[in-house]
CSV table of C-alpha atoms and ligand atoms in Angstrom, one decimal:
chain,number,residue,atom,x,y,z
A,1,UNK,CA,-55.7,-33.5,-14.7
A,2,UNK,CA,-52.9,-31.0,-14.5
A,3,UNK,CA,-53.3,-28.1,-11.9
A,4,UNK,CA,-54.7,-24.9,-13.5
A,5,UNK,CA,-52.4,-22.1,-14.4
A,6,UNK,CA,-52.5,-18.4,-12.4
A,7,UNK,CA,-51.8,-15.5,-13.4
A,8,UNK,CA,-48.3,-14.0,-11.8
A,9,UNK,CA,-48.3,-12.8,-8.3
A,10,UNK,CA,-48.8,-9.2,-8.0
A,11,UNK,CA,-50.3,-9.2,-11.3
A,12,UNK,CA,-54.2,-9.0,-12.4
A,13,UNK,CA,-57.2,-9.0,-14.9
A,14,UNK,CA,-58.7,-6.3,-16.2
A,15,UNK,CA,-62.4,-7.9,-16.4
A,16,UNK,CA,-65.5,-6.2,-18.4
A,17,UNK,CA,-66.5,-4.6,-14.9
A,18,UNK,CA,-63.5,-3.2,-13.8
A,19,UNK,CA,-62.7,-2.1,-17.4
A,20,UNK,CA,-65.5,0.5,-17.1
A,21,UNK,CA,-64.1,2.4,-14.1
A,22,UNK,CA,-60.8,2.9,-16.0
A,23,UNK,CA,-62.1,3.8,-19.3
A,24,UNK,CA,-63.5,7.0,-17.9
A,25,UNK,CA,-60.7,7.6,-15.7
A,26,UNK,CA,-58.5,7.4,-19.5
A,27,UNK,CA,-61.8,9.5,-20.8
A,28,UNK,CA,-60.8,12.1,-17.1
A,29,UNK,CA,-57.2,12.1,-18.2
A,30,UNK,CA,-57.4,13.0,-21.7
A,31,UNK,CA,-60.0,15.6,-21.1
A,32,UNK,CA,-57.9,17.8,-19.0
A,33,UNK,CA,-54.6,17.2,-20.3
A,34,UNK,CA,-55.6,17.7,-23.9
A,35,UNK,CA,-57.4,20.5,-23.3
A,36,UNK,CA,-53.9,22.0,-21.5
A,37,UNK,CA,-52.1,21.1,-25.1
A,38,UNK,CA,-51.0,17.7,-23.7
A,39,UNK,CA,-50.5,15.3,-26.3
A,40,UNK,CA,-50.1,11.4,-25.6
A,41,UNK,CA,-47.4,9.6,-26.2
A,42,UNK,CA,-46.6,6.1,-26.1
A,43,UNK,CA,-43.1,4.4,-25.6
A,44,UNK,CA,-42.4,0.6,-25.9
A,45,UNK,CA,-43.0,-1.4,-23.1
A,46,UNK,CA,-39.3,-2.7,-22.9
A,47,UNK,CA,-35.9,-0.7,-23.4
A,48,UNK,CA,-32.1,-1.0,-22.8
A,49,UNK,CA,-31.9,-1.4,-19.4
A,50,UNK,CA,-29.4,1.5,-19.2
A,51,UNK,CA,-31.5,4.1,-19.7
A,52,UNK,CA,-32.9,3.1,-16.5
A,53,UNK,CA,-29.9,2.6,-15.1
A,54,UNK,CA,-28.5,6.0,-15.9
A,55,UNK,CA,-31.9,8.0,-15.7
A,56,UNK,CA,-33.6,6.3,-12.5
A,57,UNK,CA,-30.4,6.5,-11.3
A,58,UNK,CA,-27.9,3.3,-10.2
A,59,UNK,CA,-28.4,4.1,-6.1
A,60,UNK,CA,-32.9,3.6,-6.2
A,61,UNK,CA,-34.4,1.2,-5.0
A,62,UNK,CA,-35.9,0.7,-8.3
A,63,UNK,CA,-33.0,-0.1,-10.2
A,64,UNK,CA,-31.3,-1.7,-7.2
A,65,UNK,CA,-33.8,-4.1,-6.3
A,66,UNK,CA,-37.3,-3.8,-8.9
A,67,UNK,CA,-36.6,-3.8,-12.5
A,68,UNK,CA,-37.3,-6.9,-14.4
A,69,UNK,CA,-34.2,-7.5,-16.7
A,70,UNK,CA,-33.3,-10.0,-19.1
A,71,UNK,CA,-30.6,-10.7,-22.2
A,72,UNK,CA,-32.4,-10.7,-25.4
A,73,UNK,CA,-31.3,-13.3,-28.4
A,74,UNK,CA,-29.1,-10.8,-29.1
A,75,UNK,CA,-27.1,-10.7,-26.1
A,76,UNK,CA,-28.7,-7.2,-25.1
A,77,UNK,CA,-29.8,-6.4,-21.7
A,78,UNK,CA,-33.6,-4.8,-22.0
A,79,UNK,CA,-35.7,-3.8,-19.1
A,80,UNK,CA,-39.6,-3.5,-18.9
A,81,UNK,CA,-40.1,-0.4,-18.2
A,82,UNK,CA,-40.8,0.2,-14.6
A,83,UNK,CA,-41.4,4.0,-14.8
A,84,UNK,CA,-42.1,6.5,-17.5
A,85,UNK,CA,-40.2,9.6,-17.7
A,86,UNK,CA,-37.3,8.4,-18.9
A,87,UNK,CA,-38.5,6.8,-21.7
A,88,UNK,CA,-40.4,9.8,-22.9
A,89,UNK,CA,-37.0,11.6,-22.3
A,90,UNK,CA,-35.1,9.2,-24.4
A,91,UNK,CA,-38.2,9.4,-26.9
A,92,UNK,CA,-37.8,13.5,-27.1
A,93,UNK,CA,-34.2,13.2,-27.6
A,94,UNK,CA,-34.4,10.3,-30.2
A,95,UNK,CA,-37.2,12.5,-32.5
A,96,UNK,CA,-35.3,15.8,-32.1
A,97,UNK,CA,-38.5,17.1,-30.1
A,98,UNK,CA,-36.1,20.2,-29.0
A,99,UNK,CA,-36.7,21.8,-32.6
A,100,UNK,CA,-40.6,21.8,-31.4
A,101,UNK,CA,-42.4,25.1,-29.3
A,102,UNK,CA,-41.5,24.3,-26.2
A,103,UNK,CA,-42.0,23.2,-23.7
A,104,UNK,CA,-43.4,20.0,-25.6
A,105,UNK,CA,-46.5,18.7,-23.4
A,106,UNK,CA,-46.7,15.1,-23.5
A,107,UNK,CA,-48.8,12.8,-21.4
A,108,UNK,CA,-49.5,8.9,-21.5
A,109,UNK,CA,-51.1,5.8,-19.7
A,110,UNK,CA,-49.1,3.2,-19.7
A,111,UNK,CA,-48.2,-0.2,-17.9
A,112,UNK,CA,-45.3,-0.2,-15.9
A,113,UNK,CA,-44.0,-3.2,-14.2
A,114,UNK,CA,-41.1,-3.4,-10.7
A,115,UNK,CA,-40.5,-6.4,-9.0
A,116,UNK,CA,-42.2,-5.3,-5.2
A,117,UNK,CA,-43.7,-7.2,-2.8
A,118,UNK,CA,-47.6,-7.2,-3.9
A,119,UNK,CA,-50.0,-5.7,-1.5
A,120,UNK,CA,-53.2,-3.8,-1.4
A,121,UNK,CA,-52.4,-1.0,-3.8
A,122,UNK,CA,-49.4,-2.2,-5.3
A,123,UNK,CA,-48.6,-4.9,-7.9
A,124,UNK,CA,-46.0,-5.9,-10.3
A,125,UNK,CA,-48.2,-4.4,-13.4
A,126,UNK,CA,-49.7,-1.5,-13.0
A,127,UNK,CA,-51.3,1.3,-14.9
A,128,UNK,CA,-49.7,5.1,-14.6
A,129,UNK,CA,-50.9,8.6,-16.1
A,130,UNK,CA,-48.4,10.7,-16.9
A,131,UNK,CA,-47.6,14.1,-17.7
A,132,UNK,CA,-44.2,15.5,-18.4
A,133,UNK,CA,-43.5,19.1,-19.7
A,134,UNK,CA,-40.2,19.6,-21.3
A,135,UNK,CA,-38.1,22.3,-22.5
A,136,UNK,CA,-39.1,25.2,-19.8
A,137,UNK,CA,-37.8,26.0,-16.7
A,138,UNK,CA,-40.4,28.0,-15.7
A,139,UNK,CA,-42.3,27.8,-12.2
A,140,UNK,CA,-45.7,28.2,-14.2
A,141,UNK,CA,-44.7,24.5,-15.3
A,142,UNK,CA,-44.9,23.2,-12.2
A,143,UNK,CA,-47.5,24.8,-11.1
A,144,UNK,CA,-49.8,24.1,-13.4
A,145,UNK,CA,-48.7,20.5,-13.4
A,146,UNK,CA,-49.5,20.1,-9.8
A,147,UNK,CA,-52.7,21.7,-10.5
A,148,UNK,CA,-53.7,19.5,-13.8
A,149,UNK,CA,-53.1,16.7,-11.5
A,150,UNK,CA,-55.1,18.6,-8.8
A,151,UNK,CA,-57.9,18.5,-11.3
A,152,UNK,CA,-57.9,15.1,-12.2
A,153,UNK,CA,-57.8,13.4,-9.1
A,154,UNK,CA,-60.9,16.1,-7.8
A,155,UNK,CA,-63.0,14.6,-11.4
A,156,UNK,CA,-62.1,11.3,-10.1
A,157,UNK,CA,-63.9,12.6,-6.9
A,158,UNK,CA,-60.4,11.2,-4.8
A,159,UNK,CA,-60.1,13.0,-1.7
A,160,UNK,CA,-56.0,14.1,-1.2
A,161,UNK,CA,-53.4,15.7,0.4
A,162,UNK,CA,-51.1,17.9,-1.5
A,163,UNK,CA,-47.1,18.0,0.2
A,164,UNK,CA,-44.6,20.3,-1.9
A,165,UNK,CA,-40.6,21.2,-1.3
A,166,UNK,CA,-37.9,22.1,-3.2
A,167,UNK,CA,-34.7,19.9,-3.4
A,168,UNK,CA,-32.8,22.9,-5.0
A,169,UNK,CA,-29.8,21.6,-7.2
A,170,UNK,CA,-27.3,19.0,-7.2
A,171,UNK,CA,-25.0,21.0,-6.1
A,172,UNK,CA,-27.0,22.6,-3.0
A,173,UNK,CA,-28.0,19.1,-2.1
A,174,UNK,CA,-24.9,17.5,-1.7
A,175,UNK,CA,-23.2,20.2,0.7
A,176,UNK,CA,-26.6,19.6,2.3
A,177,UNK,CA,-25.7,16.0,2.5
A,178,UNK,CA,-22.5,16.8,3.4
A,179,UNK,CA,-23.7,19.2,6.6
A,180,UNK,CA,-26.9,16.8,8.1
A,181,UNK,CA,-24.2,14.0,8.2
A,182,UNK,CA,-21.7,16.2,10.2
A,183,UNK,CA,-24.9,17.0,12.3
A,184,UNK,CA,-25.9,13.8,13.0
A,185,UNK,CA,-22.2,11.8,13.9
A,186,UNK,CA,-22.0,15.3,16.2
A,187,UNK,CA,-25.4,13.8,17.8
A,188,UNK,CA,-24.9,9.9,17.4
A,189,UNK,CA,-25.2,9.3,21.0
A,190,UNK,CA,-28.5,10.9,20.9
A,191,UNK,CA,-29.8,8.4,17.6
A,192,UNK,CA,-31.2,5.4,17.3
A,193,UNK,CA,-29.3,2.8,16.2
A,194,UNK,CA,-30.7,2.2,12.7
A,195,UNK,CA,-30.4,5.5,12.1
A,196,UNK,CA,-27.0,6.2,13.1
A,197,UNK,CA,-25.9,2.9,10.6
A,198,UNK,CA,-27.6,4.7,8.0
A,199,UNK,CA,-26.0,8.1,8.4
A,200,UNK,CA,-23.6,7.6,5.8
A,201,UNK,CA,-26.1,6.0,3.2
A,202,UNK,CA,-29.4,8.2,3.5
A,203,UNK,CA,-28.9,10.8,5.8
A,204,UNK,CA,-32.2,12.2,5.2
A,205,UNK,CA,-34.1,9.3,6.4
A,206,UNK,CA,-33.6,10.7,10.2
A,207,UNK,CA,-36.0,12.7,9.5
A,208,UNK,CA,-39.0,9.8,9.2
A,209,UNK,CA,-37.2,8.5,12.8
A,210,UNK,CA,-40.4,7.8,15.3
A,211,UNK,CA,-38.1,7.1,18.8
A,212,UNK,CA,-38.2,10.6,21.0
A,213,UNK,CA,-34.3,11.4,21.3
A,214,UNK,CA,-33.9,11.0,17.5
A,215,UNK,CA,-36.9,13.4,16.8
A,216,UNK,CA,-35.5,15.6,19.3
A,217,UNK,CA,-32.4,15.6,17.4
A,218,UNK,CA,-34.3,15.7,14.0
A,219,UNK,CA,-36.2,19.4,15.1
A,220,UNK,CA,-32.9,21.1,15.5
A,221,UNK,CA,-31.5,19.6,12.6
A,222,UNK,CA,-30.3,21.9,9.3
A,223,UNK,CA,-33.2,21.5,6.8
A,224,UNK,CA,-32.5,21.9,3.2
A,225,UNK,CA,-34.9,24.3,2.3
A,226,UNK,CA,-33.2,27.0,4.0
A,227,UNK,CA,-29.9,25.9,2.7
A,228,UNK,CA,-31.4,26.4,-1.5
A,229,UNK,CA,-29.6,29.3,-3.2
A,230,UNK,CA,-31.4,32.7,-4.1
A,231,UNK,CA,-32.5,30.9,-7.7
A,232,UNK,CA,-34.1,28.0,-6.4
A,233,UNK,CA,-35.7,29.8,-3.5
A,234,UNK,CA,-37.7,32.3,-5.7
A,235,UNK,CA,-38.1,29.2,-8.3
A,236,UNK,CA,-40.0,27.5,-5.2
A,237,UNK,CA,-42.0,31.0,-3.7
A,238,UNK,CA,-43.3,31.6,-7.8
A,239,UNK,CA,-45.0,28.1,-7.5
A,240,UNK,CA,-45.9,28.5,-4.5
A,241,UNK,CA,-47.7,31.6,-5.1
A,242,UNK,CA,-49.2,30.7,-8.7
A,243,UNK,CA,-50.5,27.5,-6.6
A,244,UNK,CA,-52.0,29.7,-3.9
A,245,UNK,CA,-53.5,31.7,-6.6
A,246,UNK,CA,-56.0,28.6,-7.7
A,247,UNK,CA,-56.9,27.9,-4.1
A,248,UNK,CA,-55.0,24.6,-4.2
A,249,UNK,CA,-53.9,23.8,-0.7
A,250,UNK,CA,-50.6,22.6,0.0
A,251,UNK,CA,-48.6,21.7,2.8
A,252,UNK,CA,-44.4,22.3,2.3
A,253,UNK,CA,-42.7,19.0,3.7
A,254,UNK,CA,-39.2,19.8,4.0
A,255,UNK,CA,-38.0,16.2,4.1
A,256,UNK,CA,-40.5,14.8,1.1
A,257,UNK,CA,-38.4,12.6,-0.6
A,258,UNK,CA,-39.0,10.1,-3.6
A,259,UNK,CA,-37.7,7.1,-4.7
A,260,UNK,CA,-36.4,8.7,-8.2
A,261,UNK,CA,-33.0,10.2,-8.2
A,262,UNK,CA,-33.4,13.3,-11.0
A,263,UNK,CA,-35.5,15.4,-9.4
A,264,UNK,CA,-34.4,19.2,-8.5
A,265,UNK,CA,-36.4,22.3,-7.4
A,266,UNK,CA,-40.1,21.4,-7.1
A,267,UNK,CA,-41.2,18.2,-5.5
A,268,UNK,CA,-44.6,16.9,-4.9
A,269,UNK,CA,-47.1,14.2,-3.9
A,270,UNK,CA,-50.5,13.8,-3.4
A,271,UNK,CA,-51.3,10.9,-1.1
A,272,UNK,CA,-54.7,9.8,0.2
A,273,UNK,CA,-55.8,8.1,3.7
A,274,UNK,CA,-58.0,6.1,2.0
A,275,UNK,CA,-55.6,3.8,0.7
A,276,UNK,CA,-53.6,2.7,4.0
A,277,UNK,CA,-49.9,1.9,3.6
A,278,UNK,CA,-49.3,2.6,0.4
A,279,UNK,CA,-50.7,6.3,0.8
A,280,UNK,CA,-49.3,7.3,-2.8
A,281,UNK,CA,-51.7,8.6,-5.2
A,282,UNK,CA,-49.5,10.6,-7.8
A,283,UNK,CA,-46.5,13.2,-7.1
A,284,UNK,CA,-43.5,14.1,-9.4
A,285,UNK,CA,-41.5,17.4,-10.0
A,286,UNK,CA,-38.9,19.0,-11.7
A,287,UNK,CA,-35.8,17.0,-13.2
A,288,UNK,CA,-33.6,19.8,-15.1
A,289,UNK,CA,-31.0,16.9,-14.9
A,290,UNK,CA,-31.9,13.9,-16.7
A,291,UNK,CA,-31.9,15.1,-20.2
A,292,UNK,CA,-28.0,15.5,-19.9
A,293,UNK,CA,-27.8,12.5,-18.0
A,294,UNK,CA,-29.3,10.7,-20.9
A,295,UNK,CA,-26.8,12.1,-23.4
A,296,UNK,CA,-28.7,15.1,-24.9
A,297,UNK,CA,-28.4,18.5,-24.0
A,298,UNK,CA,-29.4,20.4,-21.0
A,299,UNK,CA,-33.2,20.6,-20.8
A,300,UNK,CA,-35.3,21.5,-18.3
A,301,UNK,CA,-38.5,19.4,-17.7
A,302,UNK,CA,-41.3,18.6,-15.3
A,303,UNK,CA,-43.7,15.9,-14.8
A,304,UNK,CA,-45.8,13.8,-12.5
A,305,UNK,CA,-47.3,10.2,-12.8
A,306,UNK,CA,-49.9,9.2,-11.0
A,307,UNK,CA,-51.1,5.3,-9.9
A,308,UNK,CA,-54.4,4.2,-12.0
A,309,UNK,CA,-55.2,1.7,-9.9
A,310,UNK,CA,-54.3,3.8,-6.3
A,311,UNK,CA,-56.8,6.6,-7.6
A,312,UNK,CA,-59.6,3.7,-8.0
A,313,UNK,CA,-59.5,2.2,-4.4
A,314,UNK,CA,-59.0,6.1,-3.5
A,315,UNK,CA,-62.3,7.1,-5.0
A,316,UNK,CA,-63.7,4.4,-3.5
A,317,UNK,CA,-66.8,2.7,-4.8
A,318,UNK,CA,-68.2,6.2,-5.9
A,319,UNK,CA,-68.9,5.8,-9.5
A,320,UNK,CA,-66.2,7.1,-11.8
A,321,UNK,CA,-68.2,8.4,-14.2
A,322,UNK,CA,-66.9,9.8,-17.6
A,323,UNK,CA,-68.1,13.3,-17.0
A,324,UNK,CA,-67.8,13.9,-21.1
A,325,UNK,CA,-71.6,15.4,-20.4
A,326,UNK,CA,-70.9,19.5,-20.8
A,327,UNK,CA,-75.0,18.9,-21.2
A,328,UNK,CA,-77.9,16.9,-20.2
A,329,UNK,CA,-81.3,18.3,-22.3
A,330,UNK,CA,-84.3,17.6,-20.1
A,331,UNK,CA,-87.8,17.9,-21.1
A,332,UNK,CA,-90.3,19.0,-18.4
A,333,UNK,CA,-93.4,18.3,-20.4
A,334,UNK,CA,-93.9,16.6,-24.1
A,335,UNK,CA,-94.2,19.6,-25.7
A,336,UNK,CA,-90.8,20.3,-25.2
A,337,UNK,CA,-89.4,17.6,-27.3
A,338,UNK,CA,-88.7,19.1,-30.7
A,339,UNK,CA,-87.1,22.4,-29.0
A,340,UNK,CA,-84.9,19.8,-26.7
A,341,UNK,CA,-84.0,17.5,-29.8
A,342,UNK,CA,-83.3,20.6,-31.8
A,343,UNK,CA,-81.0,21.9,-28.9
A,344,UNK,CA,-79.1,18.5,-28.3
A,345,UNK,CA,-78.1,18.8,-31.5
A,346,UNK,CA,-77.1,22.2,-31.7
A,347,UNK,CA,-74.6,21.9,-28.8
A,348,UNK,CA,-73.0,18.9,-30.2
A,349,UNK,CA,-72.7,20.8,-33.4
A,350,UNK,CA,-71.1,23.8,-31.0
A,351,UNK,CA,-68.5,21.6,-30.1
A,352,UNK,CA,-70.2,20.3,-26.3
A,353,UNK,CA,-70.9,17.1,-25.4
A,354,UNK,CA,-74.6,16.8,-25.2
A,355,UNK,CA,-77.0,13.8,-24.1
A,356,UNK,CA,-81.4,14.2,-24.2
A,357,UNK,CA,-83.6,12.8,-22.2
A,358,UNK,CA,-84.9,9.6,-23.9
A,359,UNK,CA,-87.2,8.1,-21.7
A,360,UNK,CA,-89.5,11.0,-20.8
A,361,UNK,CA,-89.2,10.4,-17.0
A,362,UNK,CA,-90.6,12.9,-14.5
A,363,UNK,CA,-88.1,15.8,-14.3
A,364,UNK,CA,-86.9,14.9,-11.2
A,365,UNK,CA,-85.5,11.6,-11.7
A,366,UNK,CA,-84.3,13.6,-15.1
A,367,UNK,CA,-82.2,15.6,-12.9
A,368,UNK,CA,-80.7,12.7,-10.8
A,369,UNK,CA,-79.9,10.7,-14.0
A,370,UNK,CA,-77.9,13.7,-15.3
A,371,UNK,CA,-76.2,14.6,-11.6
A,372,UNK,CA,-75.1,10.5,-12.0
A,373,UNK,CA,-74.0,11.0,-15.6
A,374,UNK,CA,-71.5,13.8,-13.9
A,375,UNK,CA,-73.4,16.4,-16.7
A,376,UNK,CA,-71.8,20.1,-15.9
A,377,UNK,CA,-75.0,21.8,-17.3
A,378,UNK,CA,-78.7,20.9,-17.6
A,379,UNK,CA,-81.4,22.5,-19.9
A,380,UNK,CA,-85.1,22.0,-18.6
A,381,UNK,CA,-86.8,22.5,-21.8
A,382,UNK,CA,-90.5,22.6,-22.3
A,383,UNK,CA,-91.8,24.3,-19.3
A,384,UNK,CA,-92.5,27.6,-21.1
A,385,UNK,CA,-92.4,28.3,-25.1
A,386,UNK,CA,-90.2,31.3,-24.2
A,387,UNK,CA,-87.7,30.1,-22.1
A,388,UNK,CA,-85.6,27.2,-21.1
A,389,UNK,CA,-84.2,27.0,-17.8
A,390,UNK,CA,-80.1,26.2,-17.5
A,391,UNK,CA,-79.0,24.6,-14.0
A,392,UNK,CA,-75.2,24.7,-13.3
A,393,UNK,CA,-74.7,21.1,-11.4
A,394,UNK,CA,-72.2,22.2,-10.2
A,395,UNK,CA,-73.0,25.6,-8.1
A,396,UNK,CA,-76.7,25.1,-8.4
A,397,UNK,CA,-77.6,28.1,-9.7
A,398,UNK,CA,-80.3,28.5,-12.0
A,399,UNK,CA,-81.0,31.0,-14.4
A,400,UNK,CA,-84.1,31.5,-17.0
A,401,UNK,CA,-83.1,31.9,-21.0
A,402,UNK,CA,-84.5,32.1,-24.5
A,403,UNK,CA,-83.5,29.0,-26.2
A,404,UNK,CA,-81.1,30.3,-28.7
A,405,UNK,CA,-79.0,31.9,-25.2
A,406,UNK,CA,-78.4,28.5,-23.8
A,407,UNK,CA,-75.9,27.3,-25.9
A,408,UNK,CA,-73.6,30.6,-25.9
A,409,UNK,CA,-74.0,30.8,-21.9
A,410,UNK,CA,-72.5,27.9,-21.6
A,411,UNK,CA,-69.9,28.5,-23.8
A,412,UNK,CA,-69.0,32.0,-22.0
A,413,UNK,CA,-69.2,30.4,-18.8
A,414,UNK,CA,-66.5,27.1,-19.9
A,415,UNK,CA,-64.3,30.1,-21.7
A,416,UNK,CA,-64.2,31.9,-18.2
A,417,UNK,CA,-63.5,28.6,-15.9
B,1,LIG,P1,-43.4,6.7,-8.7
B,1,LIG,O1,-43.1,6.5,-10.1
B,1,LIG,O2,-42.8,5.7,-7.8
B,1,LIG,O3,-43.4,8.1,-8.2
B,1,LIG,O4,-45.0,6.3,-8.7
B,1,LIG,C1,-46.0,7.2,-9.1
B,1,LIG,C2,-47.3,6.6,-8.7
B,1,LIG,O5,-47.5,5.3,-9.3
B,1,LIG,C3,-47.5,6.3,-7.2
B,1,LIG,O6,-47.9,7.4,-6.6
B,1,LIG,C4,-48.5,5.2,-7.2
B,1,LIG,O7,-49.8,5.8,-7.4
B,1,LIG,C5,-48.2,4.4,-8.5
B,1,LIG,N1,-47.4,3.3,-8.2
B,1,LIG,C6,-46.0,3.2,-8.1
B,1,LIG,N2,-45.6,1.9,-7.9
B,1,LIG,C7,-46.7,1.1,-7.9
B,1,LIG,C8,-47.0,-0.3,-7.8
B,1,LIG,N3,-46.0,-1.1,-7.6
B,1,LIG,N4,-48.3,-0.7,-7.9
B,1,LIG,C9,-49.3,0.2,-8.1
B,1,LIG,N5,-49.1,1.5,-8.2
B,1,LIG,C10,-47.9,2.0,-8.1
């Protein structure tokens, strides 16, 4: 008998169980991003492998050393993709998306493949969300970027740490370059000695040094947040202040770099300690650059992506439930049934998403079905003719109402969230 074929290493199955958990996390994604004015997108799976080259940027690791690239029939170099922003860059410029509101608010979830070394958390296919806003330059973008992401990872209940810095612009950056390495061959005595061979190719990576003398060296050093110009400065405090705003907490991590060479301004990551090494949940920023890189006109544009498959071992084995349940109808005693049924239906016909009891269980176990189901709001009909009382799952608080009130509390309440 011939030995049985494997799938690829690094790659995997989505099986019937597992197929669950991401269908709600899709359900997650498109709840909050379409309810921003995201709209999905979908690019193909393989394109000319210079749009990699020239967006990614020739220098990454990703285009160095990841992409999986082969000659077509035609004699045409094609890449799968192995990121997504600059095909839905390519895809903005290609449809004439510029003559569009802007910015344009596009998101997707896609499979994305790179050639790594496979490991707990990463693979050579793998799933991304992504959301990229282009054609503003405005710090409200980002900001609310960072926080749509925010949102999604708290629905998927994954617990993680935001990091935010500003890489200012090209211009700033390089005559940063240009200063750290003057710094640093001033101080090579004082270095280790992979850093000091790698002044010249990634200066910035002295600042992830572990051995004492080069950290001592690293404090002191020139840090390129106080080198961005008065633009990109107030560009940076605006997010930072919208972001503060919402309660997000943040930490700013001067030297937060990322493996993707458009960014400028606003950089971020979210990484979680539940998912060892590879700590990476989801992070992007702002790259004002690439659209002119990729032969169209200047365009500003931000956007994150975030790992489907990281945010599922972050959450851990807590259920990723769909959360589509704006209200679970309970009936505390049979003679509630008709005004429950009656007000299941009116809420779906109000726009909410509304599921009734259907097994007649004791209230209690009611109320733990609907907290599992992830339900936002919960009606305990039947326990008076008059009045129905609504329980907000997620603060607690109940509050007694005639039935015809339910419905438009909880619209009021969702319109002020
Ligand atoms: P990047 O495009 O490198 O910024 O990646 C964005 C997110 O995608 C990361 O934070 C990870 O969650 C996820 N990701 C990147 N590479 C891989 C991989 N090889 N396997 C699984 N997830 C990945």
């Amino acid at each position: 008998m011939s030995e049985a074929i494997r799938a690829p290493r690094g790659t995997f199955d989505v099986l019937p169980e597992d197929a669950a958990r991401r269908d709600a996390l899709e359900g997650q994604a498109r709840r909050i991003l379409e309810s921003a004015g995201y709209r999905r997108i979908e690019t193909p799976a393989f394109e000319h492998t210079e749009l990699f080259a020239r967006g990614v940027g020739e220098a990454t690791d990703i285009v160095q050393k990841e992409m999986y690239t082969f000659t077509d029939a035609g004699g045409r170099s094609l890449t799968l993709r192995p990121e997504g922003t600059a095909p839905v860059c390519r895809a903005y410029l290609e449809h004439g998306m510029h003559k569009l509101p802007q910015p344009v608010k596009l998101w997707y979830l896609s499979s994305f493949f790179r050639a790594e070394a496979p490991q707990r958390g990463r693979y050579r296919q793998f799933w991304q969300v992504g959301a990229e806003a282009i054609g503003s330059a405005q710090p409200e973008v980002d900001a609310e970027l960072i926080v749509l992401l925010a949102e999604l990872l708290a629905a998927l209940g994954v617990r993680a740490t935001l990091k935010i810095s500003s890489l200012g612009t090209a211009e700033t950056r390089a005559e940063y370059r240009d200063e750290l390495t003057g710094y640093l061959r001033a101080r090579e005595d004082q270095l280790s000695d992979e850093v000091r061979n790698r002044i010249d190719l990634n200066p910035m990576r002295a600042f992830d040094a572990t051995d004492p003398s080069t950290r001592a060296v690293m404090a002191a050093a020139p840090k390129l947040l106080d080198r961005l110009s008065a633009e990109d400065a107030e560009h940076f405090a605006e997010v930072r202040g919208l972001l503060e705003r919402t309660g997000i907490a943040y930490e700013i991590d001067p030297t937060l770099v990322r493996g993707l060479d458009y960014y400028t301004r606003t950089l971020f990551e979210f990484s979680s300690d539940a998912l060892g090494a590879q700590s990476g949940v989801g992070g992007g920023g702002r790259y004002d650059r690439l659209m002119a890189q990729l032969g169209g006109p200047d365009t500003p544009a931000c956007g994150w992506a975030a790992g489907v498959e990281r945010m599922l071992l972050a959450a851990g084995e807590r259920p990723v439930t769909s959360a589509l349940v704006d209200l679970y109808v309970a009936v505390a005693e049979d003679r509630g049934v008709p005004a429950a049924f009656q007000l299941a239906r009116d809420a779906r016909r109000a726009g909410l998403s509304a599921q009734l009891e259907l097994s007649r269980r004791a209230l209690r176990r009611q109320l733990a079905y609907a907290d599992r189901l992830g339900a936002r709001y919960v009606a305990i009909v039947g326990e008076s003719p008059e009045a129905s009382r609504l329980k907000d799952m997620e603060s607690g608080e109940q509050r007694e109402l005639t039935p015809g009130d339910v419905i438009p509390a909880i619209l009021r309440a969702s319109r002020l969230s």
